[in-house]
mmCIF file with all atom_site columns, C-alpha atoms in Angstrom:
data_model
loop_
_atom_site.group_PDB
_atom_site.id
_atom_site.type_symbol
_atom_site.label_atom_id
_atom_site.label_alt_id
_atom_site.label_comp_id
_atom_site.label_asym_id
_atom_site.label_entity_id
_atom_site.label_seq_id
_atom_site.pdbx_PDB_ins_code
_atom_site.Cartn_x
_atom_site.Cartn_y
_atom_site.Cartn_z
_atom_site.occupancy
_atom_site.B_iso_or_equiv
_atom_site.pdbx_formal_charge
_atom_site.auth_seq_id
_atom_site.auth_comp_id
_atom_site.auth_asym_id
_atom_site.auth_atom_id
_atom_site.pdbx_PDB_model_num
ATOM 1   C CA . SER A 1 1   ? 0.000   0.000   0.000   1.00 41.00 ? 1   SER A CA 1
ATOM 2   C CA . GLN A 1 2   ? 1.086   3.574   -0.599  1.00 47.00 ? 2   GLN A CA 1
ATOM 3   C CA . GLN A 1 3   ? 2.885   5.392   2.189   1.00 59.00 ? 3   GLN A CA 1
ATOM 4   C CA . GLY A 1 4   ? 1.708   8.729   0.840   1.00 68.00 ? 4   GLY A CA 1
ATOM 5   C CA . GLU A 1 5   ? -1.725  9.276   -0.623  1.00 80.00 ? 5   GLU A CA 1
ATOM 6   C CA . GLU A 1 6   ? -2.750  12.543  -2.193  1.00 83.00 ? 6   GLU A CA 1
ATOM 7   C CA . ASP A 1 7   ? -6.284  13.807  -2.134  1.00 85.00 ? 7   ASP A CA 1
ATOM 8   C CA . PRO A 1 8   ? -8.089  14.702  -4.315  1.00 91.00 ? 8   PRO A CA 1
ATOM 9   C CA . GLN A 1 9   ? -6.887  12.670  -7.280  1.00 90.00 ? 9   GLN A CA 1
ATOM 10  C CA . ALA A 1 10  ? -7.970  15.452  -9.614  1.00 93.00 ? 10  ALA A CA 1
ATOM 11  C CA . LEU A 1 11  ? -8.743  19.115  -9.118  1.00 95.00 ? 11  LEU A CA 1
ATOM 12  C CA . SER A 1 12  ? -10.089 21.592  -11.655 1.00 96.00 ? 12  SER A CA 1
ATOM 13  C CA . ILE A 1 13  ? -10.239 25.306  -10.840 1.00 96.00 ? 13  ILE A CA 1
ATOM 14  C CA . GLN A 1 14  ? -10.330 28.711  -12.466 1.00 97.00 ? 14  GLN A CA 1
ATOM 15  C CA . GLU A 1 15  ? -7.297  30.975  -12.701 1.00 97.00 ? 15  GLU A CA 1
ATOM 16  C CA . GLY A 1 16  ? -7.022  33.140  -9.607  1.00 97.00 ? 16  GLY A CA 1
ATOM 17  C CA . GLU A 1 17  ? -8.603  30.602  -7.274  1.00 97.00 ? 17  GLU A CA 1
ATOM 18  C CA . ASN A 1 18  ? -6.678  28.772  -4.587  1.00 97.00 ? 18  ASN A CA 1
ATOM 19  C CA . ALA A 1 19  ? -5.881  25.075  -4.893  1.00 97.00 ? 19  ALA A CA 1
ATOM 20  C CA . THR A 1 20  ? -5.497  22.815  -1.882  1.00 97.00 ? 20  THR A CA 1
ATOM 21  C CA . MET A 1 21  ? -4.090  19.307  -2.046  1.00 96.00 ? 21  MET A CA 1
ATOM 22  C CA . ASN A 1 22  ? -3.722  16.925  0.859   1.00 95.00 ? 22  ASN A CA 1
ATOM 23  C CA . CYS A 1 23  ? -1.341  14.095  1.589   1.00 94.00 ? 23  CYS A CA 1
ATOM 24  C CA . SER A 1 24  ? -1.695  11.383  4.202   1.00 93.00 ? 24  SER A CA 1
ATOM 25  C CA . TYR A 1 25  ? 0.989   8.931   5.231   1.00 90.00 ? 25  TYR A CA 1
ATOM 26  C CA . LYS A 1 26  ? 1.312   5.942   7.500   1.00 87.00 ? 26  LYS A CA 1
ATOM 27  C CA . THR A 1 27  ? 4.681   5.737   9.248   1.00 84.00 ? 27  THR A CA 1
ATOM 28  C CA . SER A 1 28  ? 6.760   8.291   11.109  1.00 84.00 ? 28  SER A CA 1
ATOM 29  C CA . ILE A 1 29  ? 8.872   10.574  8.959   1.00 86.00 ? 29  ILE A CA 1
ATOM 30  C CA . ASN A 1 30  ? 11.846  12.895  9.184   1.00 86.00 ? 30  ASN A CA 1
ATOM 31  C CA . ASN A 1 31  ? 10.564  15.136  6.443   1.00 89.00 ? 31  ASN A CA 1
ATOM 32  C CA . LEU A 1 32  ? 7.904   15.420  3.767   1.00 92.00 ? 32  LEU A CA 1
ATOM 33  C CA . GLN A 1 33  ? 8.422   16.900  0.346   1.00 94.00 ? 33  GLN A CA 1
ATOM 34  C CA . TRP A 1 34  ? 6.147   18.130  -2.405  1.00 95.00 ? 34  TRP A CA 1
ATOM 35  C CA . TYR A 1 35  ? 7.016   17.790  -6.067  1.00 95.00 ? 35  TYR A CA 1
ATOM 36  C CA . ARG A 1 36  ? 5.455   18.931  -9.309  1.00 96.00 ? 36  ARG A CA 1
ATOM 37  C CA . GLN A 1 37  ? 5.431   17.026  -12.583 1.00 94.00 ? 37  GLN A CA 1
ATOM 38  C CA . ASN A 1 38  ? 4.606   18.318  -16.022 1.00 89.00 ? 38  ASN A CA 1
ATOM 39  C CA . SER A 1 39  ? 3.823   16.059  -18.957 1.00 76.00 ? 39  SER A CA 1
ATOM 40  C CA . GLY A 1 40  ? 4.757   12.787  -17.244 1.00 63.00 ? 40  GLY A CA 1
ATOM 41  C CA . ARG A 1 41  ? 8.493   13.430  -17.215 1.00 71.00 ? 41  ARG A CA 1
ATOM 42  C CA . GLY A 1 42  ? 10.914  14.599  -14.546 1.00 79.00 ? 42  GLY A CA 1
ATOM 43  C CA . LEU A 1 43  ? 9.687   15.930  -11.239 1.00 92.00 ? 43  LEU A CA 1
ATOM 44  C CA . VAL A 1 44  ? 10.616  19.304  -9.814  1.00 94.00 ? 44  VAL A CA 1
ATOM 45  C CA . HIS A 1 45  ? 11.072  19.789  -6.098  1.00 94.00 ? 45  HIS A CA 1
ATOM 46  C CA . LEU A 1 46  ? 8.786   22.436  -4.613  1.00 96.00 ? 46  LEU A CA 1
ATOM 47  C CA . ILE A 1 47  ? 9.232   22.447  -0.876  1.00 96.00 ? 47  ILE A CA 1
ATOM 48  C CA . LEU A 1 48  ? 10.528  20.317  2.011   1.00 94.00 ? 48  LEU A CA 1
ATOM 49  C CA . ILE A 1 49  ? 9.036   20.466  5.489   1.00 95.00 ? 49  ILE A CA 1
ATOM 50  C CA . ARG A 1 50  ? 10.699  18.760  8.424   1.00 92.00 ? 50  ARG A CA 1
ATOM 51  C CA . SER A 1 51  ? 8.854   16.805  11.073  1.00 92.00 ? 51  SER A CA 1
ATOM 52  C CA . ASN A 1 52  ? 9.449   19.521  13.666  1.00 94.00 ? 52  ASN A CA 1
ATOM 53  C CA . GLU A 1 53  ? 7.950   22.207  11.431  1.00 96.00 ? 53  GLU A CA 1
ATOM 54  C CA . ARG A 1 54  ? 4.232   22.947  11.163  1.00 97.00 ? 54  ARG A CA 1
ATOM 55  C CA . GLU A 1 55  ? 4.089   25.377  8.276   1.00 97.00 ? 55  GLU A CA 1
ATOM 56  C CA . LYS A 1 56  ? 6.344   26.579  5.504   1.00 97.00 ? 56  LYS A CA 1
ATOM 57  C CA . HIS A 1 57  ? 5.961   29.135  2.733   1.00 96.00 ? 57  HIS A CA 1
ATOM 58  C CA . SER A 1 58  ? 7.585   29.550  -0.640  1.00 95.00 ? 58  SER A CA 1
ATOM 59  C CA . GLY A 1 59  ? 6.178   32.230  -2.913  1.00 96.00 ? 59  GLY A CA 1
ATOM 60  C CA . ARG A 1 60  ? 2.548   31.300  -3.641  1.00 97.00 ? 60  ARG A CA 1
ATOM 61  C CA . LEU A 1 61  ? 2.990   27.915  -1.962  1.00 97.00 ? 61  LEU A CA 1
ATOM 62  C CA . ARG A 1 62  ? 2.090   27.138  1.611   1.00 98.00 ? 62  ARG A CA 1
ATOM 63  C CA . VAL A 1 63  ? 2.671   23.717  3.120   1.00 98.00 ? 63  VAL A CA 1
ATOM 64  C CA . THR A 1 64  ? 1.407   22.519  6.474   1.00 98.00 ? 64  THR A CA 1
ATOM 65  C CA . LEU A 1 65  ? 2.336   19.381  8.352   1.00 97.00 ? 65  LEU A CA 1
ATOM 66  C CA . ASP A 1 66  ? 0.378   17.713  11.131  1.00 96.00 ? 66  ASP A CA 1
ATOM 67  C CA . THR A 1 67  ? 2.423   14.789  12.429  1.00 94.00 ? 67  THR A CA 1
ATOM 68  C CA . SER A 1 68  ? -0.284  13.803  14.905  1.00 94.00 ? 68  SER A CA 1
ATOM 69  C CA . LYS A 1 69  ? -2.670  13.220  12.013  1.00 94.00 ? 69  LYS A CA 1
ATOM 70  C CA . LYS A 1 70  ? 0.094   12.080  9.651   1.00 93.00 ? 70  LYS A CA 1
ATOM 71  C CA . SER A 1 71  ? -1.059  14.537  7.032   1.00 94.00 ? 71  SER A CA 1
ATOM 72  C CA . SER A 1 72  ? 0.192   17.482  5.017   1.00 96.00 ? 72  SER A CA 1
ATOM 73  C CA . SER A 1 73  ? -1.438  20.004  2.755   1.00 97.00 ? 73  SER A CA 1
ATOM 74  C CA . LEU A 1 74  ? -0.173  22.055  -0.150  1.00 97.00 ? 74  LEU A CA 1
ATOM 75  C CA . LEU A 1 75  ? -1.929  25.321  -0.877  1.00 98.00 ? 75  LEU A CA 1
ATOM 76  C CA . ILE A 1 76  ? -1.317  27.200  -4.113  1.00 98.00 ? 76  ILE A CA 1
ATOM 77  C CA . THR A 1 77  ? -2.703  30.711  -3.896  1.00 97.00 ? 77  THR A CA 1
ATOM 78  C CA . ALA A 1 78  ? -3.843  32.844  -6.828  1.00 97.00 ? 78  ALA A CA 1
ATOM 79  C CA . SER A 1 79  ? -3.418  29.938  -9.232  1.00 97.00 ? 79  SER A CA 1
ATOM 80  C CA . ARG A 1 80  ? -2.282  30.433  -12.806 1.00 97.00 ? 80  ARG A CA 1
ATOM 81  C CA . ALA A 1 81  ? -2.802  28.320  -15.910 1.00 96.00 ? 81  ALA A CA 1
ATOM 82  C CA . ALA A 1 82  ? 0.924   27.503  -15.728 1.00 94.00 ? 82  ALA A CA 1
ATOM 83  C CA . ASP A 1 83  ? 0.304   25.731  -12.401 1.00 96.00 ? 83  ASP A CA 1
ATOM 84  C CA . THR A 1 84  ? -1.456  22.973  -14.326 1.00 96.00 ? 84  THR A CA 1
ATOM 85  C CA . ALA A 1 85  ? 0.513   19.829  -13.451 1.00 95.00 ? 85  ALA A CA 1
ATOM 86  C CA . SER A 1 86  ? 0.511   16.778  -11.221 1.00 94.00 ? 86  SER A CA 1
ATOM 87  C CA . TYR A 1 87  ? 1.591   17.276  -7.636  1.00 95.00 ? 87  TYR A CA 1
ATOM 88  C CA . PHE A 1 88  ? 3.129   14.540  -5.493  1.00 94.00 ? 88  PHE A CA 1
ATOM 89  C CA . CYS A 1 89  ? 4.040   14.277  -1.865  1.00 94.00 ? 89  CYS A CA 1
ATOM 90  C CA . ALA A 1 90  ? 7.036   12.194  -0.875  1.00 92.00 ? 90  ALA A CA 1
ATOM 91  C CA . THR A 1 91  ? 8.027   10.865  2.508   1.00 89.00 ? 91  THR A CA 1
ATOM 92  C CA . ASP A 1 92  ? 11.278  9.392   3.751   1.00 82.00 ? 92  ASP A CA 1
ATOM 93  C CA . ALA A 1 93  ? 9.807   6.217   5.165   1.00 71.00 ? 93  ALA A CA 1
ATOM 94  C CA . ARG A 1 94  ? 12.136  3.881   6.997   1.00 67.00 ? 94  ARG A CA 1
ATOM 95  C CA . SER A 1 95  ? 11.603  0.138   6.798   1.00 62.00 ? 95  SER A CA 1
ATOM 96  C CA . GLY A 1 96  ? 13.798  -2.159  8.866   1.00 62.00 ? 96  GLY A CA 1
ATOM 97  C CA . GLY A 1 97  ? 16.597  0.375   8.830   1.00 61.00 ? 97  GLY A CA 1
ATOM 98  C CA . SER A 1 98  ? 16.343  0.899   5.077   1.00 64.00 ? 98  SER A CA 1
ATOM 99  C CA . TYR A 1 99  ? 15.392  4.214   3.569   1.00 70.00 ? 99  TYR A CA 1
ATOM 100 C CA . ILE A 1 100 ? 12.494  3.959   1.158   1.00 75.00 ? 100 ILE A CA 1
ATOM 101 C CA . PRO A 1 101 ? 11.568  7.199   -0.585  1.00 80.00 ? 101 PRO A CA 1
ATOM 102 C CA . THR A 1 102 ? 7.867   6.881   -1.182  1.00 85.00 ? 102 THR A CA 1
ATOM 103 C CA . PHE A 1 103 ? 5.681   8.938   -3.470  1.00 88.00 ? 103 PHE A CA 1
ATOM 104 C CA . GLY A 1 104 ? 1.915   9.040   -3.596  1.00 85.00 ? 104 GLY A CA 1
ATOM 105 C CA . ARG A 1 105 ? -0.145  8.701   -6.774  1.00 86.00 ? 105 ARG A CA 1
ATOM 106 C CA . GLY A 1 106 ? -0.443  12.452  -7.117  1.00 91.00 ? 106 GLY A CA 1
ATOM 107 C CA . THR A 1 107 ? -3.095  15.099  -7.565  1.00 94.00 ? 107 THR A CA 1
ATOM 108 C CA . SER A 1 108 ? -3.750  16.231  -11.109 1.00 94.00 ? 108 SER A CA 1
ATOM 109 C CA . LEU A 1 109 ? -4.422  19.970  -11.073 1.00 96.00 ? 109 LEU A CA 1
ATOM 110 C CA . ILE A 1 110 ? -5.971  21.773  -14.021 1.00 96.00 ? 110 ILE A CA 1
ATOM 111 C CA . VAL A 1 111 ? -6.174  25.556  -13.878 1.00 97.00 ? 111 VAL A CA 1
ATOM 112 C CA . HIS A 1 112 ? -8.479  27.026  -16.501 1.00 96.00 ? 112 HIS A CA 1
ATOM 113 C CA . PRO A 1 113 ? -7.506  30.463  -17.888 1.00 93.00 ? 113 PRO A CA 1
ATOM 114 C CA . GLY B 2 1   ? 25.860  23.193  -13.026 1.00 54.00 ? 1   GLY B CA 1
ATOM 115 C CA . ALA B 2 2   ? 24.355  20.408  -15.081 1.00 80.00 ? 2   ALA B CA 1
ATOM 116 C CA . GLY B 2 3   ? 21.334  18.588  -13.766 1.00 93.00 ? 3   GLY B CA 1
ATOM 117 C CA . VAL B 2 4   ? 20.591  14.895  -13.795 1.00 96.00 ? 4   VAL B CA 1
ATOM 118 C CA . SER B 2 5   ? 20.742  13.420  -17.266 1.00 96.00 ? 5   SER B CA 1
ATOM 119 C CA . GLN B 2 6   ? 19.346  10.161  -18.542 1.00 97.00 ? 6   GLN B CA 1
ATOM 120 C CA . SER B 2 7   ? 19.823  8.250   -21.742 1.00 97.00 ? 7   SER B CA 1
ATOM 121 C CA . PRO B 2 8   ? 18.276  7.256   -23.973 1.00 97.00 ? 8   PRO B CA 1
ATOM 122 C CA . SER B 2 9   ? 15.243  9.519   -23.755 1.00 95.00 ? 9   SER B CA 1
ATOM 123 C CA . ASN B 2 10  ? 13.162  6.937   -25.584 1.00 97.00 ? 10  ASN B CA 1
ATOM 124 C CA . LYS B 2 11  ? 13.729  3.236   -26.108 1.00 97.00 ? 11  LYS B CA 1
ATOM 125 C CA . VAL B 2 12  ? 11.604  0.817   -28.082 1.00 98.00 ? 12  VAL B CA 1
ATOM 126 C CA . THR B 2 13  ? 12.553  -2.809  -27.740 1.00 97.00 ? 13  THR B CA 1
ATOM 127 C CA . GLU B 2 14  ? 11.129  -6.190  -28.570 1.00 97.00 ? 14  GLU B CA 1
ATOM 128 C CA . LYS B 2 15  ? 9.837   -8.468  -25.894 1.00 97.00 ? 15  LYS B CA 1
ATOM 129 C CA . GLY B 2 16  ? 12.593  -10.710 -24.587 1.00 97.00 ? 16  GLY B CA 1
ATOM 130 C CA . LYS B 2 17  ? 15.460  -8.339  -25.331 1.00 98.00 ? 17  LYS B CA 1
ATOM 131 C CA . ASP B 2 18  ? 17.673  -6.794  -22.653 1.00 98.00 ? 18  ASP B CA 1
ATOM 132 C CA . VAL B 2 19  ? 17.872  -3.021  -22.185 1.00 98.00 ? 19  VAL B CA 1
ATOM 133 C CA . GLU B 2 20  ? 20.237  -0.712  -20.334 1.00 98.00 ? 20  GLU B CA 1
ATOM 134 C CA . LEU B 2 21  ? 19.180  2.675   -19.064 1.00 98.00 ? 21  LEU B CA 1
ATOM 135 C CA . ARG B 2 22  ? 21.779  5.197   -17.962 1.00 97.00 ? 22  ARG B CA 1
ATOM 136 C CA . CYS B 2 23  ? 21.686  7.937   -15.340 1.00 97.00 ? 23  CYS B CA 1
ATOM 137 C CA . ASP B 2 24  ? 24.276  10.653  -14.751 1.00 96.00 ? 24  ASP B CA 1
ATOM 138 C CA . PRO B 2 25  ? 23.600  12.262  -11.374 1.00 96.00 ? 25  PRO B CA 1
ATOM 139 C CA . ILE B 2 26  ? 24.600  15.721  -10.263 1.00 95.00 ? 26  ILE B CA 1
ATOM 140 C CA . SER B 2 27  ? 28.267  15.799  -9.344  1.00 93.00 ? 27  SER B CA 1
ATOM 141 C CA . GLY B 2 28  ? 28.786  15.448  -5.605  1.00 91.00 ? 28  GLY B CA 1
ATOM 142 C CA . HIS B 2 29  ? 25.400  13.897  -4.916  1.00 94.00 ? 29  HIS B CA 1
ATOM 143 C CA . THR B 2 30  ? 25.886  10.774  -2.842  1.00 91.00 ? 30  THR B CA 1
ATOM 144 C CA . ALA B 2 31  ? 22.379  9.382   -3.149  1.00 91.00 ? 31  ALA B CA 1
ATOM 145 C CA . LEU B 2 32  ? 20.882  8.079   -6.399  1.00 93.00 ? 32  LEU B CA 1
ATOM 146 C CA . TYR B 2 33  ? 17.400  6.696   -6.927  1.00 93.00 ? 33  TYR B CA 1
ATOM 147 C CA . TRP B 2 34  ? 15.579  4.831   -9.682  1.00 95.00 ? 34  TRP B CA 1
ATOM 148 C CA . TYR B 2 35  ? 11.811  4.941   -10.061 1.00 94.00 ? 35  TYR B CA 1
ATOM 149 C CA . ARG B 2 36  ? 9.297   3.618   -12.535 1.00 95.00 ? 36  ARG B CA 1
ATOM 150 C CA . GLN B 2 37  ? 6.142   5.431   -13.521 1.00 93.00 ? 37  GLN B CA 1
ATOM 151 C CA . SER B 2 38  ? 3.386   3.889   -15.582 1.00 89.00 ? 38  SER B CA 1
ATOM 152 C CA . LEU B 2 39  ? 0.941   6.082   -17.461 1.00 82.00 ? 39  LEU B CA 1
ATOM 153 C CA . GLY B 2 40  ? -1.109  8.176   -15.084 1.00 75.00 ? 40  GLY B CA 1
ATOM 154 C CA . GLN B 2 41  ? 0.349   6.520   -12.014 1.00 80.00 ? 41  GLN B CA 1
ATOM 155 C CA . GLY B 2 42  ? 2.577   7.585   -9.184  1.00 83.00 ? 42  GLY B CA 1
ATOM 156 C CA . LEU B 2 43  ? 6.248   6.768   -8.831  1.00 89.00 ? 43  LEU B CA 1
ATOM 157 C CA . GLU B 2 44  ? 7.216   3.233   -7.968  1.00 90.00 ? 44  GLU B CA 1
ATOM 158 C CA . PHE B 2 45  ? 10.509  3.084   -6.075  1.00 90.00 ? 45  PHE B CA 1
ATOM 159 C CA . LEU B 2 46  ? 12.939  0.572   -7.584  1.00 93.00 ? 46  LEU B CA 1
ATOM 160 C CA . ILE B 2 47  ? 16.391  0.935   -6.059  1.00 91.00 ? 47  ILE B CA 1
ATOM 161 C CA . TYR B 2 48  ? 18.502  3.394   -4.103  1.00 88.00 ? 48  TYR B CA 1
ATOM 162 C CA . PHE B 2 49  ? 22.260  3.906   -3.796  1.00 90.00 ? 49  PHE B CA 1
ATOM 163 C CA . GLN B 2 50  ? 23.882  5.829   -0.955  1.00 87.00 ? 50  GLN B CA 1
ATOM 164 C CA . GLY B 2 51  ? 27.591  6.470   -1.358  1.00 83.00 ? 51  GLY B CA 1
ATOM 165 C CA . ASN B 2 52  ? 29.552  3.247   -1.570  1.00 78.00 ? 52  ASN B CA 1
ATOM 166 C CA . SER B 2 53  ? 27.082  1.246   0.493   1.00 80.00 ? 53  SER B CA 1
ATOM 167 C CA . ALA B 2 54  ? 25.330  -1.775  -0.940  1.00 79.00 ? 54  ALA B CA 1
ATOM 168 C CA . PRO B 2 55  ? 22.155  -0.623  -2.695  1.00 83.00 ? 55  PRO B CA 1
ATOM 169 C CA . ASP B 2 56  ? 18.703  -1.132  -1.297  1.00 78.00 ? 56  ASP B CA 1
ATOM 170 C CA . LYS B 2 57  ? 17.116  -3.428  -3.873  1.00 80.00 ? 57  LYS B CA 1
ATOM 171 C CA . SER B 2 58  ? 13.848  -3.935  -2.031  1.00 79.00 ? 58  SER B CA 1
ATOM 172 C CA . GLY B 2 59  ? 11.777  -2.200  -4.692  1.00 86.00 ? 59  GLY B CA 1
ATOM 173 C CA . LEU B 2 60  ? 12.971  -4.158  -7.697  1.00 91.00 ? 60  LEU B CA 1
ATOM 174 C CA . PRO B 2 61  ? 9.907   -5.926  -9.147  1.00 91.00 ? 61  PRO B CA 1
ATOM 175 C CA . SER B 2 62  ? 11.710  -9.083  -10.253 1.00 92.00 ? 62  SER B CA 1
ATOM 176 C CA . ASP B 2 63  ? 15.158  -10.628 -10.650 1.00 93.00 ? 63  ASP B CA 1
ATOM 177 C CA . ARG B 2 64  ? 15.147  -9.439  -14.259 1.00 96.00 ? 64  ARG B CA 1
ATOM 178 C CA . PHE B 2 65  ? 15.914  -5.982  -12.917 1.00 96.00 ? 65  PHE B CA 1
ATOM 179 C CA . SER B 2 66  ? 19.362  -5.007  -11.704 1.00 95.00 ? 66  SER B CA 1
ATOM 180 C CA . ALA B 2 67  ? 21.305  -1.810  -11.240 1.00 95.00 ? 67  ALA B CA 1
ATOM 181 C CA . GLU B 2 68  ? 24.812  -0.736  -10.551 1.00 93.00 ? 68  GLU B CA 1
ATOM 182 C CA . ARG B 2 69  ? 26.542  2.491   -9.776  1.00 93.00 ? 69  ARG B CA 1
ATOM 183 C CA . THR B 2 70  ? 30.155  2.777   -10.839 1.00 84.00 ? 70  THR B CA 1
ATOM 184 C CA . GLY B 2 71  ? 32.584  4.953   -8.927  1.00 80.00 ? 71  GLY B CA 1
ATOM 185 C CA . GLY B 2 72  ? 29.771  6.460   -6.920  1.00 76.00 ? 72  GLY B CA 1
ATOM 186 C CA . SER B 2 73  ? 28.579  8.361   -9.961  1.00 90.00 ? 73  SER B CA 1
ATOM 187 C CA . VAL B 2 74  ? 26.957  7.007   -13.136 1.00 94.00 ? 74  VAL B CA 1
ATOM 188 C CA . SER B 2 75  ? 24.290  4.354   -12.691 1.00 96.00 ? 75  SER B CA 1
ATOM 189 C CA . THR B 2 76  ? 22.902  1.785   -15.094 1.00 96.00 ? 76  THR B CA 1
ATOM 190 C CA . LEU B 2 77  ? 19.542  0.073   -14.723 1.00 97.00 ? 77  LEU B CA 1
ATOM 191 C CA . THR B 2 78  ? 19.383  -3.194  -16.656 1.00 97.00 ? 78  THR B CA 1
ATOM 192 C CA . ILE B 2 79  ? 16.201  -5.043  -17.500 1.00 98.00 ? 79  ILE B CA 1
ATOM 193 C CA . GLN B 2 80  ? 16.714  -8.521  -18.852 1.00 98.00 ? 80  GLN B CA 1
ATOM 194 C CA . ARG B 2 81  ? 14.226  -10.419 -21.021 1.00 98.00 ? 81  ARG B CA 1
ATOM 195 C CA . THR B 2 82  ? 11.892  -7.429  -21.185 1.00 98.00 ? 82  THR B CA 1
ATOM 196 C CA . GLN B 2 83  ? 8.158   -7.952  -20.925 1.00 97.00 ? 83  GLN B CA 1
ATOM 197 C CA . GLN B 2 84  ? 5.346   -5.711  -22.135 1.00 96.00 ? 84  GLN B CA 1
ATOM 198 C CA . GLU B 2 85  ? 4.484   -4.807  -18.550 1.00 95.00 ? 85  GLU B CA 1
ATOM 199 C CA . ASP B 2 86  ? 7.942   -3.250  -18.233 1.00 96.00 ? 86  ASP B CA 1
ATOM 200 C CA . SER B 2 87  ? 6.774   -0.431  -20.514 1.00 96.00 ? 87  SER B CA 1
ATOM 201 C CA . ALA B 2 88  ? 6.913   2.757   -18.470 1.00 96.00 ? 88  ALA B CA 1
ATOM 202 C CA . VAL B 2 89  ? 8.921   5.911   -17.887 1.00 95.00 ? 89  VAL B CA 1
ATOM 203 C CA . TYR B 2 90  ? 12.009  5.193   -15.823 1.00 96.00 ? 90  TYR B CA 1
ATOM 204 C CA . LEU B 2 91  ? 13.092  8.144   -13.733 1.00 95.00 ? 91  LEU B CA 1
ATOM 205 C CA . CYS B 2 92  ? 16.400  8.695   -12.021 1.00 96.00 ? 92  CYS B CA 1
ATOM 206 C CA . ALA B 2 93  ? 17.032  11.215  -9.262  1.00 95.00 ? 93  ALA B CA 1
ATOM 207 C CA . SER B 2 94  ? 19.947  12.228  -7.086  1.00 95.00 ? 94  SER B CA 1
ATOM 208 C CA . SER B 2 95  ? 20.309  14.114  -3.840  1.00 93.00 ? 95  SER B CA 1
ATOM 209 C CA . LEU B 2 96  ? 23.160  15.427  -1.725  1.00 92.00 ? 96  LEU B CA 1
ATOM 210 C CA . ALA B 2 97  ? 22.380  12.908  0.973   1.00 86.00 ? 97  ALA B CA 1
ATOM 211 C CA . THR B 2 98  ? 19.674  10.519  2.037   1.00 82.00 ? 98  THR B CA 1
ATOM 212 C CA . GLY B 2 99  ? 16.337  12.215  2.557   1.00 82.00 ? 99  GLY B CA 1
ATOM 213 C CA . ASP B 2 100 ? 17.350  15.499  0.960   1.00 87.00 ? 100 ASP B CA 1
ATOM 214 C CA . GLU B 2 101 ? 15.605  17.214  -1.933  1.00 90.00 ? 101 GLU B CA 1
ATOM 215 C CA . GLN B 2 102 ? 15.770  15.009  -5.001  1.00 93.00 ? 102 GLN B CA 1
ATOM 216 C CA . TYR B 2 103 ? 16.715  16.319  -8.426  1.00 94.00 ? 103 TYR B CA 1
ATOM 217 C CA . PHE B 2 104 ? 15.117  14.337  -11.223 1.00 95.00 ? 104 PHE B CA 1
ATOM 218 C CA . GLY B 2 105 ? 16.282  13.572  -14.705 1.00 95.00 ? 105 GLY B CA 1
ATOM 219 C CA . PRO B 2 106 ? 13.901  13.801  -17.675 1.00 94.00 ? 106 PRO B CA 1
ATOM 220 C CA . GLY B 2 107 ? 13.326  10.066  -17.702 1.00 95.00 ? 107 GLY B CA 1
ATOM 221 C CA . THR B 2 108 ? 13.600  7.274   -20.249 1.00 96.00 ? 108 THR B CA 1
ATOM 222 C CA . ARG B 2 109 ? 10.368  6.184   -21.888 1.00 96.00 ? 109 ARG B CA 1
ATOM 223 C CA . LEU B 2 110 ? 10.621  2.429   -22.448 1.00 97.00 ? 110 LEU B CA 1
ATOM 224 C CA . THR B 2 111 ? 8.217   0.714   -24.805 1.00 97.00 ? 111 THR B CA 1
ATOM 225 C CA . VAL B 2 112 ? 8.310   -3.060  -25.094 1.00 97.00 ? 112 VAL B CA 1
ATOM 226 C CA . THR B 2 113 ? 6.551   -4.356  -28.190 1.00 96.00 ? 113 THR B CA 1
#
């Protein structure tokens, strides 16, 4: 089963609106990261939040982390058509001492101009 | 500096043939990761190298898959006796250290006919 699960699977909004995506995970983590992917190719790192942080900002992005609920959210404010992409959360799950970087299935965001 | 590069960008092969996919990580990055992504799906972790330590092979889907990393730099993912279900985009990423932000290459799209 997936360590990280994004919700919703798909999101369609108008330009200028805010977009919120959520990520839930199962095991304890050291950090959680959000990535963006265009056109099914390489991912681009957006933001990393550590387990002792609750909120982090980067430009129009705001990420929150609630370790008690094992969940994170990514908020994109004042969305633009160029924000259309898939967004993934990734956790640094540990399994038996091994490090397993685990990505969710992603949220597909469409921003209509 | 240069980012992560992968070659080839596209590979079409016949079922049963062997293929080699190459990844050149960012210089100085000690961690290197291979993932597989099928159409519309999330990233499936395959294998991870950290420095000169033995790789974590726990994600490899079968013994037809193997990977090596020479000199702590370039990595090759080999798929023997390819099957149609191996068709996917294979993504490579590197990071300064375990758990850090990952930098992704553009991927190799493998099609097995």
